PDB file of C-alpha atoms in Angstrom:
ATOM      1  CA  MET A 629      -4.930 -33.035  71.362  1.00 78.00           C
ATOM      2  CA  ARG A 630      -6.089 -35.505  69.007  1.00 81.00           C
ATOM      3  CA  ALA A 631      -7.156 -32.729  66.688  1.00 83.00           C
ATOM      4  CA  VAL A 632      -3.686 -31.578  65.838  1.00 83.00           C
ATOM      5  CA  LYS A 633      -2.265 -35.329  66.034  1.00 84.00           C
ATOM      6  CA  PHE A 634      -5.452 -35.259  63.675  1.00 85.00           C
ATOM      7  CA  LEU A 635      -4.185 -32.567  61.717  1.00 84.00           C
ATOM      8  CA  LEU A 636      -0.342 -32.956  61.251  1.00 85.00           C
ATOM      9  CA  THR A 637      -0.699 -36.627  59.723  1.00 89.00           C
ATOM     10  CA  LEU A 638      -3.470 -34.726  57.255  1.00 86.00           C
ATOM     11  CA  VAL A 639      -0.280 -32.155  56.246  1.00 85.00           C
ATOM     12  CA  ALA A 640       2.427 -35.313  56.100  1.00 86.00           C
ATOM     13  CA  VAL A 641      -0.036 -37.486  53.306  1.00 83.00           C
ATOM     14  CA  ALA A 642      -0.541 -34.291  51.691  1.00 84.00           C
ATOM     15  CA  PHE A 643       2.590 -33.260  51.248  1.00 83.00           C
ATOM     16  CA  VAL A 644       3.382 -37.000  50.582  1.00 79.00           C
ATOM     17  CA  PHE A 645       1.432 -37.144  47.890  1.00 79.00           C
ATOM     18  CA  VAL A 646       1.932 -33.553  46.359  1.00 77.00           C
ATOM     19  CA  PHE A 647       5.893 -34.715  46.671  1.00 77.00           C
ATOM     20  CA  GLY A 648       5.021 -38.119  44.956  1.00 76.00           C
ATOM     21  CA  PHE A 649       3.161 -36.362  42.549  1.00 72.00           C
ATOM     22  CA  GLY A 650       6.001 -33.689  41.744  1.00 70.00           C
ATOM     23  CA  TYR A 651       8.408 -36.161  41.311  1.00 70.00           C
ATOM     24  CA  GLY A 652       6.554 -38.125  39.436  1.00 69.00           C
ATOM     25  CA  ARG A 653       5.486 -35.710  36.609  1.00 66.00           C
ATOM     26  CA  TRP A 654       9.521 -34.049  37.001  1.00 62.00           C
ATOM     27  CA  TYR A 655      10.723 -37.337  36.002  1.00 61.00           C
ATOM     28  CA  SER A 656       8.551 -38.430  33.343  1.00 58.00           C
ATOM     29  CA  THR A 657       9.098 -34.915  31.601  1.00 53.00           C
ATOM     30  CA  ARG A 658      13.226 -35.657  31.911  1.00 52.00           C
ATOM     31  CA  PRO A 659      14.558 -35.996  28.093  1.00 53.00           C
ATOM     32  CA  ALA A 660      14.946 -39.669  27.203  1.00 49.00           C
ATOM     33  CA  GLU A 661      18.976 -39.176  27.572  1.00 47.00           C
ATOM     34  CA  ALA A 662      18.869 -39.272  31.435  1.00 49.00           C
ATOM     35  CA  LYS A 663      16.242 -41.843  31.538  1.00 51.00           C
ATOM     36  CA  SER A 664      18.597 -44.188  29.119  1.00 53.00           C
ATOM     37  CA  GLY A 665      22.018 -42.827  30.124  1.00 58.00           C
ATOM     38  CA  HIS A 666      22.493 -42.595  26.454  1.00 68.00           C
ATOM     39  CA  ARG A 667      23.272 -38.895  24.278  1.00 78.00           C
ATOM     40  CA  ILE A 668      20.110 -38.609  21.901  1.00 82.00           C
ATOM     41  CA  LEU A 669      22.217 -37.793  18.423  1.00 83.00           C
ATOM     42  CA  TYR A 670      18.685 -37.089  16.815  1.00 84.00           C
ATOM     43  CA  TYR A 671      14.993 -37.807  15.852  1.00 87.00           C
ATOM     44  CA  VAL A 672      13.674 -39.984  12.899  1.00 84.00           C
ATOM     45  CA  ASP A 673      10.458 -41.049  11.731  1.00 83.00           C
ATOM     46  CA  ALA A 674      10.138 -44.993  11.919  1.00 77.00           C
ATOM     47  CA  MET A 675       8.592 -45.648   8.380  1.00 77.00           C
ATOM     48  CA  HIS A 676      10.702 -42.755   6.594  1.00 75.00           C
ATOM     49  CA  PRO A 677      14.715 -42.841   8.164  1.00 71.00           C
ATOM     50  CA  TRP A 678      15.835 -40.176   6.040  1.00 73.00           C
ATOM     51  CA  TYR A 679      13.619 -37.445   8.246  1.00 80.00           C
ATOM     52  CA  LYS A 680      15.727 -36.036  10.643  1.00 82.00           C
ATOM     53  CA  SER A 681      14.674 -33.498  13.804  1.00 85.00           C
ATOM     54  CA  ASP A 682      16.682 -32.257  16.495  1.00 83.00           C
ATOM     55  CA  LYS A 683      13.718 -31.981  18.626  1.00 84.00           C
ATOM     56  CA  PRO A 684      11.250 -34.897  19.234  1.00 85.00           C
ATOM     57  CA  GLY A 685       7.658 -34.219  18.042  1.00 85.00           C
ATOM     58  CA  ILE A 686       5.115 -35.963  15.184  1.00 85.00           C
ATOM     59  CA  ALA A 687       6.859 -36.060  11.529  1.00 84.00           C
ATOM     60  CA  PRO A 688       4.985 -33.975   9.140  1.00 81.00           C
ATOM     61  CA  ASP A 689       4.006 -36.539   6.725  1.00 78.00           C
ATOM     62  CA  CYS A 690       2.564 -39.952   8.146  1.00 79.00           C
ATOM     63  CA  GLY A 691       2.126 -38.041  11.724  1.00 80.00           C
ATOM     64  CA  MET A 692       4.339 -40.949  13.350  1.00 82.00           C
ATOM     65  CA  LYS A 693       5.962 -40.298  16.744  1.00 87.00           C
ATOM     66  CA  LEU A 694       9.934 -39.745  15.734  1.00 86.00           C
ATOM     67  CA  GLU A 695      12.103 -41.628  17.267  1.00 85.00           C
ATOM     68  CA  PRO A 696      15.390 -41.063  19.172  1.00 84.00           C
ATOM     69  CA  VAL A 697      18.903 -42.225  17.984  1.00 80.00           C
ATOM     70  CA  TYR A 698      21.192 -42.621  20.509  1.00 77.00           C
ATOM     71  CA  ALA A 699      25.287 -41.900  20.081  1.00 72.00           C
ATOM     72  CA  GLY A 700      25.651 -46.095  20.632  1.00 63.00           C
ATOM     73  CA  ASP A 701      22.946 -46.787  17.357  1.00 60.00           C
ATOM     74  CA  ALA A 702      23.898 -44.484  15.263  1.00 56.00           C
ATOM     75  CA  PRO A 703      26.232 -45.822  11.642  1.00 54.00           C
ATOM     76  CA  PRO A 704      29.690 -45.012  12.173  1.00 52.00           C
ATOM     77  CA  ALA A 705      28.953 -41.438   9.552  1.00 51.00           C
ATOM     78  CA  ALA A 706      31.659 -40.609   7.105  1.00 44.00           C
ATOM     79  CA  GLU A 707      33.064 -36.288   8.148  1.00 44.00           C
ATOM     80  CA  GLY A 708      29.667 -34.585   8.326  1.00 50.00           C
ATOM     81  CA  GLN A 709      27.702 -36.925   6.480  1.00 58.00           C
ATOM     82  CA  GLY A 710      25.100 -38.976   7.990  1.00 62.00           C
ATOM     83  CA  PRO A 711      24.134 -42.516   6.396  1.00 65.00           C
ATOM     84  CA  PRO A 712      22.997 -43.011   2.300  1.00 69.00           C
ATOM     85  CA  PRO A 713      19.227 -42.691   1.487  1.00 68.00           C
ATOM     86  CA  ASN A 714      16.655 -45.366   2.017  1.00 69.00           C
ATOM     87  CA  THR A 715      19.246 -46.581   4.547  1.00 72.00           C
ATOM     88  CA  MET A 716      17.240 -48.364   7.405  1.00 72.00           C
ATOM     89  CA  LEU A 717      18.946 -48.150  10.514  1.00 72.00           C
ATOM     90  CA  ILE A 718      18.673 -51.077  13.284  1.00 76.00           C
ATOM     91  CA  GLY A 719      19.431 -50.682  17.478  1.00 75.00           C
ATOM     92  CA  GLN A 720      21.508 -53.581  18.664  1.00 76.00           C
ATOM     93  CA  ASP A 721      18.115 -54.077  21.011  1.00 79.00           C
ATOM     94  CA  LYS A 722      16.142 -54.244  17.787  1.00 81.00           C
ATOM     95  CA  GLN A 723      18.102 -56.669  16.306  1.00 82.00           C
ATOM     96  CA  GLN A 724      18.136 -59.207  19.301  1.00 80.00           C
ATOM     97  CA  LEU A 725      14.167 -59.012  19.661  1.00 84.00           C
ATOM     98  CA  ILE A 726      14.106 -59.855  15.692  1.00 86.00           C
ATOM     99  CA  GLY A 727      16.301 -62.379  16.093  1.00 83.00           C
ATOM    100  CA  VAL A 728      19.635 -61.127  13.602  1.00 81.00           C
ATOM    101  CA  ARG A 729      22.323 -62.804  13.154  1.00 79.00           C
ATOM    102  CA  TYR A 730      25.839 -63.217  11.949  1.00 78.00           C
ATOM    103  CA  GLY A 731      27.918 -65.308  10.325  1.00 81.00           C
ATOM    104  CA  GLN A 732      30.078 -66.835   8.209  1.00 84.00           C
ATOM    105  CA  ALA A 733      28.253 -67.826   5.018  1.00 82.00           C
ATOM    106  CA  GLU A 734      28.680 -71.536   4.409  1.00 84.00           C
ATOM    107  CA  TRP A 735      27.329 -74.862   2.938  1.00 82.00           C
ATOM    108  CA  ILE A 736      25.443 -77.379   5.713  1.00 80.00           C
ATOM    109  CA  THR A 737      23.560 -80.100   4.926  1.00 77.00           C
ATOM    110  CA  GLU A 738      20.809 -81.013   7.408  1.00 72.00           C
ATOM    111  CA  GLY A 739      19.973 -84.246   9.053  1.00 75.00           C
ATOM    112  CA  GLN A 740      16.328 -83.212   7.718  1.00 78.00           C
ATOM    113  CA  THR A 741      13.908 -85.120   5.103  1.00 80.00           C
ATOM    114  CA  ILE A 742      11.792 -82.810   2.821  1.00 80.00           C
ATOM    115  CA  ARG A 743       8.794 -84.345   1.696  1.00 86.00           C
ATOM    116  CA  ALA A 744       7.008 -83.002  -0.932  1.00 87.00           C
ATOM    117  CA  ALA A 745       4.223 -82.935  -3.473  1.00 90.00           C
ATOM    118  CA  GLY A 746       4.911 -83.137  -7.303  1.00 89.00           C
ATOM    119  CA  ARG A 747       4.336 -84.039 -10.798  1.00 89.00           C
ATOM    120  CA  VAL A 748       6.990 -85.607 -13.016  1.00 86.00           C
ATOM    121  CA  ALA A 749       6.240 -85.081 -16.634  1.00 85.00           C
ATOM    122  CA  ALA A 750       7.554 -85.504 -20.278  1.00 80.00           C
ATOM    123  CA  ASP A 751       9.153 -82.345 -21.495  1.00 79.00           C
ATOM    124  CA  GLU A 752       7.056 -81.102 -24.445  1.00 76.00           C
ATOM    125  CA  THR A 753      10.445 -80.280 -26.427  1.00 75.00           C
ATOM    126  CA  GLN A 754      11.128 -83.573 -27.117  1.00 74.00           C
ATOM    127  CA  ILE A 755       7.712 -84.610 -27.368  1.00 73.00           C
ATOM    128  CA  SER A 756       6.503 -86.013 -31.345  1.00 72.00           C
ATOM    129  CA  ARG A 757       3.061 -86.715 -32.675  1.00 75.00           C
ATOM    130  CA  VAL A 758       2.761 -89.445 -35.708  1.00 73.00           C
ATOM    131  CA  HIS A 759      -0.234 -89.078 -37.293  1.00 77.00           C
ATOM    132  CA  SER A 760      -1.297 -91.558 -40.159  1.00 78.00           C
ATOM    133  CA  LYS A 761      -3.860 -89.241 -41.878  1.00 84.00           C
ATOM    134  CA  VAL A 762      -5.826 -92.610 -43.190  1.00 86.00           C
ATOM    135  CA  GLU A 763      -8.101 -94.536 -41.671  1.00 89.00           C
ATOM    136  CA  GLY A 764      -7.304 -98.100 -40.538  1.00 89.00           C
ATOM    137  CA  TRP A 765      -5.531 -99.636 -36.963  1.00 87.00           C
ATOM    138  CA  ILE A 766      -2.723-100.458 -35.765  1.00 86.00           C
ATOM    139  CA  GLU A 767      -1.214-104.118 -36.068  1.00 87.00           C
ATOM    140  CA  HIS A 768       1.934-104.279 -34.195  1.00 86.00           C
ATOM    141  CA  VAL A 769       3.622-101.282 -32.264  1.00 84.00           C
ATOM    142  CA  SER A 770       7.718-101.628 -32.350  1.00 84.00           C
ATOM    143  CA  ALA A 771       7.671 -98.939 -29.763  1.00 80.00           C
ATOM    144  CA  ASP A 772       6.054 -99.876 -26.966  1.00 75.00           C
ATOM    145  CA  PHE A 773       6.737 -97.922 -24.035  1.00 78.00           C
ATOM    146  CA  THR A 774       6.355 -94.740 -23.181  1.00 76.00           C
ATOM    147  CA  GLY A 775       9.929 -92.973 -22.892  1.00 76.00           C
ATOM    148  CA  GLN A 776      11.322 -95.779 -25.293  1.00 82.00           C
ATOM    149  CA  LEU A 777      14.374 -93.867 -27.907  1.00 85.00           C
ATOM    150  CA  ILE A 778      13.547 -94.258 -31.228  1.00 84.00           C
ATOM    151  CA  GLN A 779      16.005 -93.947 -34.394  1.00 87.00           C
ATOM    152  CA  LYS A 780      16.111 -91.869 -37.078  1.00 87.00           C
ATOM    153  CA  GLY A 781      14.225 -94.396 -39.746  1.00 88.00           C
ATOM    154  CA  GLN A 782      12.901 -97.109 -37.464  1.00 88.00           C
ATOM    155  CA  PRO A 783       9.687 -98.110 -37.706  1.00 88.00           C
ATOM    156  CA  LEU A 784       7.292 -97.149 -34.632  1.00 85.00           C
ATOM    157  CA  LEU A 785       4.078 -99.788 -36.172  1.00 86.00           C
ATOM    158  CA  THR A 786       2.800-101.480 -38.863  1.00 88.00           C
ATOM    159  CA  LEU A 787      -1.407 -99.770 -39.895  1.00 88.00           C
ATOM    160  CA  TYR A 788      -3.829-102.011 -41.959  1.00 91.00           C
ATOM    161  CA  SER A 789      -5.884 -99.708 -44.091  1.00 92.00           C
ATOM    162  CA  PRO A 790      -8.225-100.736 -46.698  1.00 92.00           C
ATOM    163  CA  GLU A 791      -7.660 -97.606 -48.357  1.00 91.00           C
ATOM    164  CA  MET A 792      -3.772 -97.732 -48.326  1.00 90.00           C
ATOM    165  CA  LEU A 793      -4.195-101.676 -49.838  1.00 91.00           C
ATOM    166  CA  ALA A 794      -6.773-100.264 -52.447  1.00 92.00           C
ATOM    167  CA  SER A 795      -3.853 -97.439 -53.889  1.00 91.00           C
ATOM    168  CA  GLN A 796      -1.439-100.384 -53.318  1.00 92.00           C
ATOM    169  CA  GLN A 797      -2.954-102.930 -55.367  1.00 94.00           C
ATOM    170  CA  GLU A 798      -3.356 -99.736 -58.158  1.00 94.00           C
ATOM    171  CA  LEU A 799      -0.172 -99.073 -58.533  1.00 93.00           C
ATOM    172  CA  LEU A 800       0.934-102.335 -58.714  1.00 94.00           C
ATOM    173  CA  LEU A 801      -1.949-102.880 -61.721  1.00 92.00           C
ATOM    174  CA  ALA A 802      -0.643 -99.789 -63.358  1.00 88.00           C
ATOM    175  CA  LEU A 803       3.473-101.065 -62.924  1.00 89.00           C
ATOM    176  CA  LYS A 804       2.689-104.251 -64.611  1.00 89.00           C
ATOM    177  CA  ALA A 805       0.489-103.087 -67.519  1.00 84.00           C
ATOM    178  CA  ARG A 806       3.522-100.538 -68.500  1.00 83.00           C
ATOM    179  CA  ASP A 807       5.433-103.748 -68.709  1.00 82.00           C
ATOM    180  CA  VAL A 808       3.204-105.372 -70.785  1.00 81.00           C
ATOM    181  CA  MET A 809       2.456-102.578 -72.774  1.00 80.00           C
ATOM    182  CA  SER A 810       6.198-102.001 -73.401  1.00 77.00           C
ATOM    183  CA  HIS A 811       6.666-105.448 -74.916  1.00 75.00           C
ATOM    184  CA  SER A 812       4.196-104.502 -76.873  1.00 70.00           C
ATOM    185  CA  SER A 813       4.576-105.069 -80.893  1.00 70.00           C
ATOM    186  CA  LEU A 814       3.128-101.871 -81.869  1.00 68.00           C
ATOM    187  CA  ALA A 815       4.996 -98.493 -81.035  1.00 64.00           C
ATOM    188  CA  GLU A 816       1.803 -96.337 -79.850  1.00 67.00           C
ATOM    189  CA  SER A 817       1.065 -98.698 -77.087  1.00 64.00           C
ATOM    190  CA  ALA A 818       4.731 -98.991 -75.971  1.00 61.00           C
ATOM    191  CA  GLY A 819       4.547 -95.289 -75.451  1.00 63.00           C
ATOM    192  CA  SER A 820       1.375 -94.729 -74.381  1.00 65.00           C
ATOM    193  CA  GLY A 821       2.072 -97.831 -71.779  1.00 61.00           C
ATOM    194  CA  GLU A 822       4.192 -95.600 -69.732  1.00 64.00           C
TER     195      GLU A 822
END
């Protein structure tokens, strides 16, 4: 009697094991539409959404598993046409996962202050450089701060240059000699003075 109970228990355990194993395999091979409750329209390659297939499988170009497109996720097609080329379709469940939000575009002000490092520089097109082209030194500067507006003809500085002083003295002597020679009684001297 004890052997019969053991044998019945063993058969019951084997039956449950076989039934559970078979049911699990049957359930895992059922179509995805039966699992989700949605009707599958077609399968697409996730990397290349323009590739469509009627059956599940592997994409020929990249080797990825084809993803199903359900009736609720497909865009409304215009009389038998599919989505335009290079269109990416994202289902509502995936939109929720990645945080897509819809709303009216509007200007808003946030109460945040943004601090950023920066550098203020002068407009290079408005900068002029003045070169004296003679040796010397500056005695007085009229434009005494950076950014001061200067009018045309306004003196910028006074410059002392021994070279320019010597040239000035020579010019003054030449003018004085011309005046002296123009009052000379000799006509030849008056003409050569100029």
